[in-house]
Short mmCIF file of C-alpha atoms in Angstrom, two decimals:
data_model
loop_
_atom_site.label_atom_id
_atom_site.label_comp_id
_atom_site.label_asym_id
_atom_site.label_seq_id
_atom_site.Cartn_x
_atom_site.Cartn_y
_atom_site.Cartn_z
CA MET A 1 -0.12 -0.13 -0.45
CA ARG A 2 0.91 3.56 -0.97
CA THR A 3 1.55 5.67 2.34
CA ASP A 4 0.87 9.19 1.58
CA LYS A 5 0.48 12.25 3.46
CA LYS A 6 -2.88 14.19 4.30
CA THR A 7 -3.03 17.89 5.88
CA LEU A 8 -6.60 19.42 6.68
CA ILE A 9 -7.12 23.38 8.01
CA VAL A 10 -10.16 23.26 10.28
CA PHE A 11 -10.96 26.46 10.10
CA SER A 12 -15.10 25.71 10.65
CA GLY A 13 -16.95 25.25 13.90
CA ASP A 14 -19.86 23.75 12.41
CA LEU A 15 -21.01 20.31 13.48
CA ASP A 16 -21.53 19.58 9.61
CA ARG A 17 -17.81 21.03 8.07
CA ALA A 18 -16.26 18.78 11.41
CA LEU A 19 -17.97 15.72 10.61
CA ALA A 20 -16.60 16.30 6.69
CA ALA A 21 -12.95 17.04 7.77
CA PHE A 22 -12.74 13.85 10.33
CA ILE A 23 -14.44 11.88 7.74
CA ILE A 24 -11.74 12.63 5.63
CA ALA A 25 -9.22 12.34 7.75
CA ASN A 26 -10.05 9.02 9.11
CA GLY A 27 -10.90 7.56 6.02
CA ALA A 28 -7.28 8.53 4.97
CA ALA A 29 -5.52 7.31 8.02
CA ALA A 30 -7.11 3.93 7.37
CA MET A 31 -5.56 3.49 4.04
CA GLY A 32 -2.29 3.85 5.66
CA ASP A 33 -2.01 7.71 5.11
CA GLU A 34 0.04 10.19 7.62
CA VAL A 35 -2.55 12.78 8.40
CA THR A 36 -2.25 15.76 10.06
CA MET A 37 -5.29 18.34 11.56
CA PHE A 38 -4.55 21.70 12.54
CA PHE A 39 -7.56 23.55 14.50
CA THR A 40 -7.76 27.01 13.58
CA PHE A 41 -10.05 29.93 14.67
CA TRP A 42 -13.61 28.37 15.00
CA GLY A 43 -12.37 24.86 14.43
CA LEU A 44 -10.86 25.08 18.13
CA ASN A 45 -14.54 24.43 19.54
CA ILE A 46 -14.55 21.04 18.70
CA LEU A 47 -11.42 20.74 20.81
CA ARG A 48 -12.77 22.39 23.74
CA LYS A 49 -13.61 20.13 26.94
CA SER A 50 -17.31 20.24 27.54
CA LYS A 51 -17.02 21.15 31.40
CA LYS A 52 -15.93 24.94 32.08
CA VAL A 53 -12.18 24.89 33.01
CA LYS A 54 -11.07 27.96 34.70
CA ALA A 55 -8.63 29.79 32.53
CA LYS A 56 -6.97 33.49 33.33
CA LYS A 57 -8.62 35.73 30.71
CA ASN A 58 -9.42 39.34 29.89
CA PHE A 59 -12.82 40.42 29.28
CA LEU A 60 -13.02 39.95 25.86
CA GLN A 61 -11.71 36.58 25.99
CA ALA A 62 -13.94 35.63 28.57
CA MET A 63 -16.48 36.82 26.10
CA PHE A 64 -16.07 34.99 23.53
CA GLY A 65 -15.28 31.70 25.70
CA MET A 66 -18.89 32.11 27.03
CA MET A 67 -20.25 32.71 23.50
CA MET A 68 -18.83 29.60 21.82
CA PRO A 69 -19.60 26.15 21.81
CA ARG A 70 -17.20 23.67 24.13
CA GLY A 71 -17.03 20.29 22.09
CA PRO A 72 -18.22 18.36 19.58
CA LYS A 73 -21.62 18.00 21.43
CA ARG A 74 -22.80 21.63 21.14
CA LEU A 75 -21.69 22.53 17.41
CA GLY A 76 -24.53 23.70 15.19
CA LEU A 77 -24.78 23.21 11.36
CA SER A 78 -23.80 25.85 9.05
CA LYS A 79 -27.05 25.98 7.51
CA MET A 80 -30.71 25.35 8.78
CA ASN A 81 -29.54 24.92 12.19
CA TYR A 82 -32.72 26.58 13.59
CA GLY A 83 -30.95 27.09 16.93
CA GLY A 84 -29.78 23.52 17.59
CA MET A 85 -33.14 22.08 16.03
CA GLY A 86 -31.18 21.19 13.05
CA ALA A 87 -27.77 19.71 14.56
CA MET A 88 -30.34 17.87 16.50
CA MET A 89 -31.91 16.33 13.33
CA MET A 90 -28.96 15.83 12.11
CA LYS A 91 -27.22 13.74 14.64
CA LYS A 92 -30.35 11.16 15.31
CA VAL A 93 -30.70 10.39 11.55
CA MET A 94 -26.80 9.54 11.60
CA LYS A 95 -27.51 7.54 14.60
CA GLY A 96 -30.05 5.78 12.46
CA GLN A 97 -27.92 5.40 9.56
CA ASN A 98 -25.27 4.06 11.98
CA VAL A 99 -22.44 6.68 11.01
CA SER A 100 -20.27 7.72 13.77
CA SER A 101 -21.20 10.65 15.83
CA LEU A 102 -18.42 13.40 15.82
CA GLU A 103 -17.10 12.48 19.57
CA GLU A 104 -16.78 8.79 17.92
CA LEU A 105 -14.81 10.23 15.41
CA LEU A 106 -12.70 12.61 17.12
CA ALA A 107 -11.96 9.13 19.59
CA THR A 108 -11.13 7.27 16.08
CA ALA A 109 -9.06 9.87 14.84
CA LYS A 110 -6.70 9.44 18.49
CA GLU A 111 -6.52 6.04 17.96
CA GLN A 112 -5.38 6.06 14.42
CA GLY A 113 -2.48 8.35 15.80
CA ILE A 114 -3.89 11.60 13.49
CA LYS A 115 -2.10 14.16 14.88
CA LEU A 116 -4.13 17.13 16.19
CA VAL A 117 -2.99 20.18 16.00
CA ALA A 118 -4.26 23.32 17.73
CA CYS A 119 -3.11 26.75 16.13
CA THR A 120 -1.46 28.99 18.82
CA MET A 121 -2.00 32.22 17.32
CA SER A 122 -5.86 31.24 17.30
CA MET A 123 -5.30 30.04 21.16
CA ASP A 124 -3.76 33.66 21.86
CA VAL A 125 -6.69 35.72 20.14
CA MET A 126 -10.19 33.21 21.37
CA GLY A 127 -8.22 33.26 25.01
CA PHE A 128 -8.26 29.77 24.76
CA LYS A 129 -5.84 28.09 27.41
CA GLU A 130 -4.40 24.48 27.13
CA GLU A 131 -6.02 23.49 30.25
CA GLU A 132 -9.37 24.07 28.51
CA LEU A 133 -8.48 21.81 25.33
CA ILE A 134 -8.55 18.20 25.06
CA ASP A 135 -5.85 16.08 25.69
CA GLY A 136 -3.46 14.79 23.44
CA LEU A 137 -2.93 17.61 21.45
CA GLU A 138 0.11 19.19 19.89
CA PHE A 139 0.77 23.04 19.81
CA ALA A 140 1.94 25.17 17.02
CA GLY A 141 1.58 27.78 14.38
CA VAL A 142 1.60 28.64 10.53
CA ALA A 143 5.43 27.79 9.87
CA SER A 144 5.16 24.18 11.30
CA TYR A 145 1.62 23.85 9.11
CA LEU A 146 3.28 25.05 6.26
CA GLY A 147 6.35 22.18 6.87
CA GLU A 148 3.89 19.49 6.81
CA ALA A 149 1.86 20.63 3.88
CA ASP A 150 5.13 20.92 1.84
CA GLU A 151 5.22 17.26 2.59
CA ALA A 152 1.67 15.89 2.20
CA ASN A 153 0.00 15.19 -1.35
CA VAL A 154 -3.52 16.62 -0.35
CA ASN A 155 -3.62 19.82 1.58
CA LEU A 156 -7.61 20.56 2.36
CA PHE A 157 -8.86 23.94 4.04
CA ILE A 158 -12.30 23.32 5.56
CA MET B 1 -0.75 20.39 -23.59
CA ARG B 2 0.11 18.54 -20.01
CA THR B 3 -2.83 16.75 -18.51
CA ASP B 4 -2.95 16.85 -15.09
CA LYS B 5 -5.66 15.35 -12.60
CA LYS B 6 -8.10 17.87 -10.54
CA THR B 7 -10.57 16.72 -7.94
CA LEU B 8 -13.08 19.21 -5.93
CA ILE B 9 -15.07 18.29 -2.46
CA VAL B 10 -18.49 20.36 -3.48
CA PHE B 11 -19.32 20.18 0.21
CA SER B 12 -21.81 23.37 -0.05
CA GLY B 13 -24.69 23.60 -1.87
CA ASP B 14 -24.83 27.67 -2.13
CA LEU B 15 -25.25 28.87 -5.37
CA ASP B 16 -21.86 30.99 -5.50
CA ARG B 17 -19.71 28.76 -4.07
CA ALA B 18 -21.64 25.96 -6.84
CA LEU B 19 -20.68 28.39 -9.61
CA ALA B 20 -17.01 28.54 -8.20
CA ALA B 21 -16.47 24.88 -8.12
CA PHE B 22 -18.04 24.72 -11.75
CA ILE B 23 -16.43 27.12 -13.12
CA ILE B 24 -13.15 26.01 -11.95
CA ALA B 25 -13.97 22.29 -12.84
CA ASN B 26 -15.03 23.42 -16.85
CA GLY B 27 -11.84 25.70 -17.19
CA ALA B 28 -9.42 22.19 -16.13
CA ALA B 29 -11.39 19.67 -18.54
CA ALA B 30 -11.45 22.65 -21.35
CA MET B 31 -6.98 22.71 -20.68
CA GLY B 32 -7.59 18.73 -20.95
CA ASP B 33 -7.49 17.74 -17.15
CA GLU B 34 -9.10 14.77 -15.91
CA VAL B 35 -11.64 16.50 -13.27
CA THR B 36 -13.49 14.83 -10.50
CA MET B 37 -15.99 16.50 -8.62
CA PHE B 38 -17.44 14.47 -4.89
CA PHE B 39 -20.51 16.01 -3.98
CA THR B 40 -21.08 15.61 -0.48
CA PHE B 41 -24.02 17.32 2.27
CA TRP B 42 -25.41 20.32 0.80
CA GLY B 43 -23.82 20.13 -2.26
CA LEU B 44 -25.80 17.05 -3.18
CA ASN B 45 -28.70 19.39 -3.58
CA ILE B 46 -27.16 20.74 -6.85
CA LEU B 47 -27.49 17.20 -8.28
CA ARG B 48 -31.40 17.11 -6.95
CA LYS B 49 -33.77 16.44 -10.13
CA SER B 50 -36.20 19.78 -9.66
CA LYS B 51 -39.28 17.38 -9.80
CA LYS B 52 -40.27 15.77 -6.77
CA VAL B 53 -39.69 12.20 -6.55
CA LYS B 54 -41.42 9.82 -4.54
CA ALA B 55 -39.04 7.85 -2.80
CA LYS B 56 -39.28 6.07 0.94
CA LYS B 57 -38.27 7.94 3.81
CA ASN B 58 -38.28 8.43 7.60
CA PHE B 59 -40.04 11.21 9.06
CA LEU B 60 -36.70 12.97 9.28
CA GLN B 61 -35.21 12.19 6.28
CA ALA B 62 -38.52 13.35 4.52
CA MET B 63 -38.36 16.64 6.47
CA PHE B 64 -34.46 17.23 5.33
CA GLY B 65 -36.07 16.52 1.41
CA MET B 66 -38.44 19.23 1.88
CA MET B 67 -36.75 22.28 3.15
CA MET B 68 -33.47 21.56 1.51
CA PRO B 69 -33.51 23.15 -2.29
CA ARG B 70 -34.31 20.63 -5.49
CA GLY B 71 -31.27 21.24 -7.88
CA PRO B 72 -29.27 24.16 -9.09
CA LYS B 73 -32.18 26.82 -9.83
CA ARG B 74 -33.50 26.88 -6.42
CA LEU B 75 -29.99 27.18 -4.65
CA GLY B 76 -29.50 30.50 -2.60
CA LEU B 77 -26.37 32.79 -1.90
CA SER B 78 -23.82 32.43 0.82
CA LYS B 79 -24.45 35.59 1.86
CA MET B 80 -26.84 38.55 0.91
CA ASN B 81 -29.49 36.30 -0.13
CA TYR B 82 -32.50 37.96 1.63
CA GLY B 83 -34.81 35.36 1.02
CA GLY B 84 -33.91 34.57 -2.60
CA MET B 85 -33.51 37.96 -3.68
CA GLY B 86 -30.48 38.24 -3.80
CA ALA B 87 -29.71 34.96 -5.67
CA MET B 88 -32.12 36.41 -7.97
CA MET B 89 -30.30 39.68 -8.43
CA MET B 90 -26.90 37.54 -8.87
CA LYS B 91 -28.19 35.19 -11.81
CA LYS B 92 -29.70 38.33 -13.67
CA VAL B 93 -26.21 40.52 -13.47
CA MET B 94 -24.74 37.16 -14.53
CA LYS B 95 -27.02 36.70 -17.63
CA GLY B 96 -26.29 40.40 -18.23
CA GLN B 97 -22.77 39.43 -18.33
CA ASN B 98 -23.07 36.48 -20.28
CA VAL B 99 -21.93 34.08 -17.71
CA SER B 100 -23.14 31.21 -18.15
CA SER B 101 -25.61 29.92 -15.16
CA LEU B 102 -25.20 26.60 -12.95
CA GLU B 103 -27.64 24.60 -14.89
CA GLU B 104 -25.39 25.38 -18.19
CA LEU B 105 -22.24 24.88 -16.23
CA LEU B 106 -23.43 21.60 -14.81
CA ALA B 107 -24.53 20.43 -18.59
CA THR B 108 -20.85 21.85 -20.06
CA ALA B 109 -19.42 19.61 -17.22
CA LYS B 110 -21.39 16.57 -18.15
CA GLU B 111 -20.28 17.29 -21.84
CA GLN B 112 -16.88 17.53 -21.18
CA GLY B 113 -16.38 13.91 -19.66
CA ILE B 114 -16.22 15.53 -15.95
CA LYS B 115 -17.10 12.58 -13.38
CA LEU B 116 -19.77 13.73 -11.33
CA VAL B 117 -20.00 11.50 -7.91
CA ALA B 118 -22.60 11.51 -5.19
CA CYS B 119 -21.21 10.94 -1.72
CA THR B 120 -22.74 7.83 -0.92
CA MET B 121 -22.79 8.68 3.09
CA SER B 122 -23.85 11.52 2.70
CA MET B 123 -27.19 10.46 -0.10
CA ASP B 124 -28.00 7.70 3.58
CA VAL B 125 -27.83 10.83 5.90
CA MET B 126 -30.26 13.10 3.57
CA GLY B 127 -31.73 10.05 2.76
CA PHE B 128 -31.73 10.84 -0.99
CA LYS B 129 -32.43 7.95 -3.27
CA GLU B 130 -30.37 7.53 -6.78
CA GLU B 131 -33.63 8.36 -8.72
CA GLU B 132 -34.16 11.66 -6.59
CA LEU B 133 -30.60 12.85 -8.18
CA ILE B 134 -29.99 13.87 -12.27
CA ASP B 135 -28.76 11.05 -14.62
CA GLY B 136 -24.97 10.24 -15.45
CA LEU B 137 -23.67 10.47 -11.66
CA GLU B 138 -21.38 7.89 -9.82
CA PHE B 139 -21.93 6.73 -6.41
CA ALA B 140 -19.51 6.51 -3.91
CA GLY B 141 -17.70 6.69 -0.33
CA VAL B 142 -14.80 8.73 1.04
CA ALA B 143 -12.30 5.51 0.09
CA SER B 144 -12.84 6.50 -3.36
CA TYR B 145 -12.29 10.58 -2.97
CA LEU B 146 -8.68 9.72 -1.23
CA GLY B 147 -7.97 7.55 -3.95
CA GLU B 148 -8.68 9.94 -6.82
CA ALA B 149 -7.12 12.79 -4.48
CA ASP B 150 -3.89 10.85 -4.70
CA GLU B 151 -3.67 10.92 -8.82
CA ALA B 152 -4.08 14.74 -8.79
CA ASN B 153 -2.28 17.64 -8.60
CA VAL B 154 -4.86 19.84 -7.21
CA ASN B 155 -7.48 19.39 -4.57
CA LEU B 156 -10.19 21.50 -3.28
CA PHE B 157 -12.37 21.40 -0.93
CA ILE B 158 -15.48 23.83 -1.56
CA MET C 1 15.94 26.71 1.65
CA ARG C 2 13.30 24.53 -0.44
CA THR C 3 11.24 26.66 -2.41
CA ASP C 4 7.90 26.17 -3.41
CA LYS C 5 4.68 27.38 -4.66
CA LYS C 6 1.28 27.76 -2.82
CA THR C 7 -1.86 29.19 -4.41
CA LEU C 8 -4.88 30.67 -2.14
CA ILE C 9 -8.54 31.13 -4.37
CA VAL C 10 -9.73 33.63 -1.66
CA PHE C 11 -13.02 33.53 -2.24
CA SER C 12 -14.36 34.68 1.12
CA GLY C 13 -14.99 37.71 1.94
CA ASP C 14 -15.43 37.69 5.70
CA LEU C 15 -12.81 38.95 7.79
CA ASP C 16 -11.79 35.55 10.15
CA ARG C 17 -11.55 34.31 6.53
CA ALA C 18 -9.75 36.64 4.77
CA LEU C 19 -7.07 36.74 8.25
CA ALA C 20 -6.56 33.03 7.81
CA ALA C 21 -5.57 33.34 3.90
CA PHE C 22 -3.22 36.26 4.75
CA ILE C 23 -1.69 34.65 7.64
CA ILE C 24 -0.98 31.63 5.22
CA ALA C 25 -0.14 33.35 2.52
CA ASN C 26 2.74 35.70 4.10
CA GLY C 27 3.73 33.04 6.44
CA ALA C 28 4.85 30.65 3.29
CA ALA C 29 6.26 33.95 1.79
CA ALA C 30 8.32 34.38 4.51
CA MET C 31 9.76 31.00 4.37
CA GLY C 32 10.60 31.78 0.63
CA ASP C 33 8.07 30.26 -1.38
CA GLU C 34 6.44 31.94 -4.14
CA VAL C 35 2.62 32.92 -3.38
CA THR C 36 -0.38 33.40 -5.54
CA MET C 37 -3.90 34.82 -3.91
CA PHE C 38 -7.11 34.84 -6.29
CA PHE C 39 -9.26 36.58 -5.39
CA THR C 40 -12.69 35.89 -6.47
CA PHE C 41 -17.08 36.60 -5.63
CA TRP C 42 -17.11 38.19 -2.34
CA GLY C 43 -13.27 38.24 -1.77
CA LEU C 44 -13.24 41.06 -3.78
CA ASN C 45 -14.42 43.31 -1.77
CA ILE C 46 -10.85 42.90 0.58
CA LEU C 47 -9.66 44.49 -2.26
CA ARG C 48 -11.98 47.71 -2.68
CA LYS C 49 -10.78 51.14 -1.84
CA SER C 50 -12.00 51.99 1.37
CA LYS C 51 -13.21 55.70 -0.15
CA LYS C 52 -16.39 55.64 -2.92
CA VAL C 53 -14.89 55.23 -6.31
CA LYS C 54 -17.08 57.00 -9.49
CA ALA C 55 -17.85 54.09 -11.80
CA LYS C 56 -20.25 53.69 -14.75
CA LYS C 57 -22.51 50.20 -13.37
CA ASN C 58 -25.99 49.23 -14.29
CA PHE C 59 -28.77 49.24 -11.44
CA LEU C 60 -27.84 46.06 -9.85
CA GLN C 61 -24.37 46.17 -10.21
CA ALA C 62 -24.71 49.28 -8.45
CA MET C 63 -26.74 47.92 -5.35
CA PHE C 64 -24.18 45.29 -5.11
CA GLY C 65 -21.60 47.46 -4.70
CA MET C 66 -23.72 49.75 -2.33
CA MET C 67 -24.52 46.26 -0.06
CA MET C 68 -21.09 45.29 -0.03
CA PRO C 69 -18.47 46.29 2.28
CA ARG C 70 -15.78 48.46 1.10
CA GLY C 71 -12.35 47.30 2.38
CA PRO C 72 -10.55 45.57 5.09
CA LYS C 73 -11.73 47.78 7.61
CA ARG C 74 -15.27 47.04 6.80
CA LEU C 75 -15.25 43.28 6.85
CA GLY C 76 -17.44 41.43 9.29
CA LEU C 77 -17.11 37.75 10.75
CA SER C 78 -18.52 34.65 9.42
CA LYS C 79 -20.01 34.04 12.85
CA MET C 80 -21.62 35.70 15.55
CA ASN C 81 -21.02 39.32 13.64
CA TYR C 82 -23.94 40.48 15.50
CA GLY C 83 -23.96 43.68 13.19
CA GLY C 84 -20.37 44.31 13.17
CA MET C 85 -19.91 43.82 16.95
CA GLY C 86 -18.32 40.67 16.66
CA ALA C 87 -15.99 41.95 13.88
CA MET C 88 -14.76 44.81 16.59
CA MET C 89 -14.33 42.44 19.25
CA MET C 90 -12.06 40.28 17.12
CA LYS C 91 -10.26 43.29 16.42
CA LYS C 92 -10.00 44.34 19.91
CA VAL C 93 -8.33 41.18 21.29
CA MET C 94 -6.03 40.69 17.99
CA LYS C 95 -4.55 44.18 18.93
CA GLY C 96 -4.34 43.10 22.32
CA GLN C 97 -2.59 39.81 21.64
CA ASN C 98 -0.21 42.04 19.24
CA VAL C 99 -1.60 39.83 16.03
CA SER C 100 -1.34 41.79 12.71
CA SER C 101 -4.19 43.68 11.72
CA LEU C 102 -5.80 43.14 7.93
CA GLU C 103 -4.71 46.00 6.61
CA GLU C 104 -1.25 45.12 7.78
CA LEU C 105 -1.49 41.78 6.52
CA LEU C 106 -2.48 43.02 3.30
CA ALA C 107 0.51 45.64 3.14
CA THR C 108 2.61 42.61 4.34
CA ALA C 109 1.82 40.23 1.65
CA LYS C 110 2.40 42.96 -1.19
CA GLU C 111 6.21 44.26 0.26
CA GLN C 112 6.88 40.22 0.38
CA GLY C 113 6.06 40.27 -3.42
CA ILE C 114 2.78 38.23 -3.11
CA LYS C 115 0.95 38.03 -6.33
CA LEU C 116 -2.64 39.36 -5.71
CA VAL C 117 -4.95 38.82 -8.53
CA ALA C 118 -8.46 39.61 -9.24
CA CYS C 119 -10.69 37.24 -10.77
CA THR C 120 -12.04 39.46 -13.98
CA MET C 121 -15.13 37.35 -14.32
CA SER C 122 -16.39 37.92 -10.61
CA MET C 123 -15.31 41.53 -11.37
CA ASP C 124 -17.89 41.85 -14.61
CA VAL C 125 -20.78 40.01 -12.25
CA MET C 126 -20.16 42.57 -9.51
CA GLY C 127 -19.82 45.06 -11.11
CA PHE C 128 -15.99 46.38 -9.79
CA LYS C 129 -13.97 48.58 -12.07
CA GLU C 130 -10.07 48.06 -11.98
CA GLU C 131 -10.34 51.96 -10.33
CA GLU C 132 -12.36 50.23 -7.57
CA LEU C 133 -9.70 48.51 -6.31
CA ILE C 134 -6.29 48.94 -4.74
CA ASP C 135 -3.38 49.61 -6.68
CA GLY C 136 -0.82 46.69 -7.52
CA LEU C 137 -3.41 43.84 -8.41
CA GLU C 138 -2.75 41.92 -11.60
CA PHE C 139 -6.26 40.57 -13.62
CA ALA C 140 -6.66 37.80 -14.98
CA GLY C 141 -9.26 34.46 -14.93
CA VAL C 142 -9.57 31.38 -14.36
CA ALA C 143 -7.11 29.77 -16.53
CA SER C 144 -4.43 31.63 -15.30
CA TYR C 145 -5.40 30.23 -11.89
CA LEU C 146 -5.37 26.63 -12.63
CA GLY C 147 -1.60 27.44 -15.15
CA GLU C 148 -0.23 28.33 -11.54
CA ALA C 149 -1.77 25.86 -9.26
CA ASP C 150 -0.44 23.18 -11.81
CA GLU C 151 2.76 24.48 -10.59
CA ALA C 152 2.21 25.05 -7.04
CA ASN C 153 2.60 21.86 -4.31
CA VAL C 154 0.00 23.46 -1.96
CA ASN C 155 -3.30 25.01 -3.28
CA LEU C 156 -6.08 26.17 -1.01
CA PHE C 157 -9.63 27.25 -1.44
CA ILE C 158 -10.75 29.91 1.35
#
């Protein structure tokens, strides 16, 4: 089997786009590819712990933190979300079709050794501290992304 | 002329993003490239027949089917859609500038032999049956996409 | 240092996505890469002069021009914009963290010799004339993009 490298920038924090990103990433890893996912801007919400973690923030960062969803269970759809109803419908249909949930896809990504990188500049802007994000992440910036993208044969921005 | 391969994941079902996808795909095909477009999630709406087709669905799938646009003529803009007014304006301006409509771009894509693939997992989730989508499609999953992306030199997620 | 080429299609005119595009582009240029950014559809708003420029337009194009933001300072966020409040908050937090503003990133891109290309077909549709856009741009279509993407090793659609 040929082994290639793939990188995905996960900019979006929408449930539907996050699902697409993890389905592609897990598919590639299952085929033997090395995969790196870079979470930036809203994409960091996917990596937040579901419980509130105390962390030192300024006023605006505290507001961002309060207003944005904590973790995969709380994400909305990019379209037709209707205050969460759409996301709930989507999850119910997925379950009925035996499609993995985002939480399960994230767990599989870790099991498969997919490298999950949180963008440090976005963390600074959003005011997210390492202890607010799930375990098993790496922390890096754009130079690290570019170095990996140079080695990969498929690079997507999601 | 060098012949390369391009793949596009069409995740979005917005008129503006669909236009961008088909303009790039048709441009590449016109230059002699092999092109594959993978339609997933909202992107499947672009491939729906404009007439309602009877198909067996559960309640939530039937609701999805009803709420989502059927085919290229009914898509909205990602921004400034204003309940369809924006899309109408965009189409009118495009016509005035002799830019092809999405329906025309889709027909050209078929004529040029662009491979149009509907994502089967998304079809399961959304509850779309093959008979509800236009003719001339292939049906495949993420492994098929990854195989093609490995052979391509440009891979975009739209 | 290895020198590669990168292309970015900047389709979005949202502040957050524009920031991501310029951070990646400037990072690559700083590492010695050749970088081309293609601005299309809403992405053209990033390149508009902040002052109104007189230009011959039809009624619909004049409406588009009036309704869309002129330049980097007036862009909104793709999420949680709340009529501009979100964008203002984001800019304030960025300043506090010493992250460059979009205007500064655009200036750096020019200084680093990043090629900024405005999509002529989108300009026709939106009714933007060359004199309404900032100086130092090139003007080209999809064939030019595809030619450059063929030479690049990373191609993103933002």
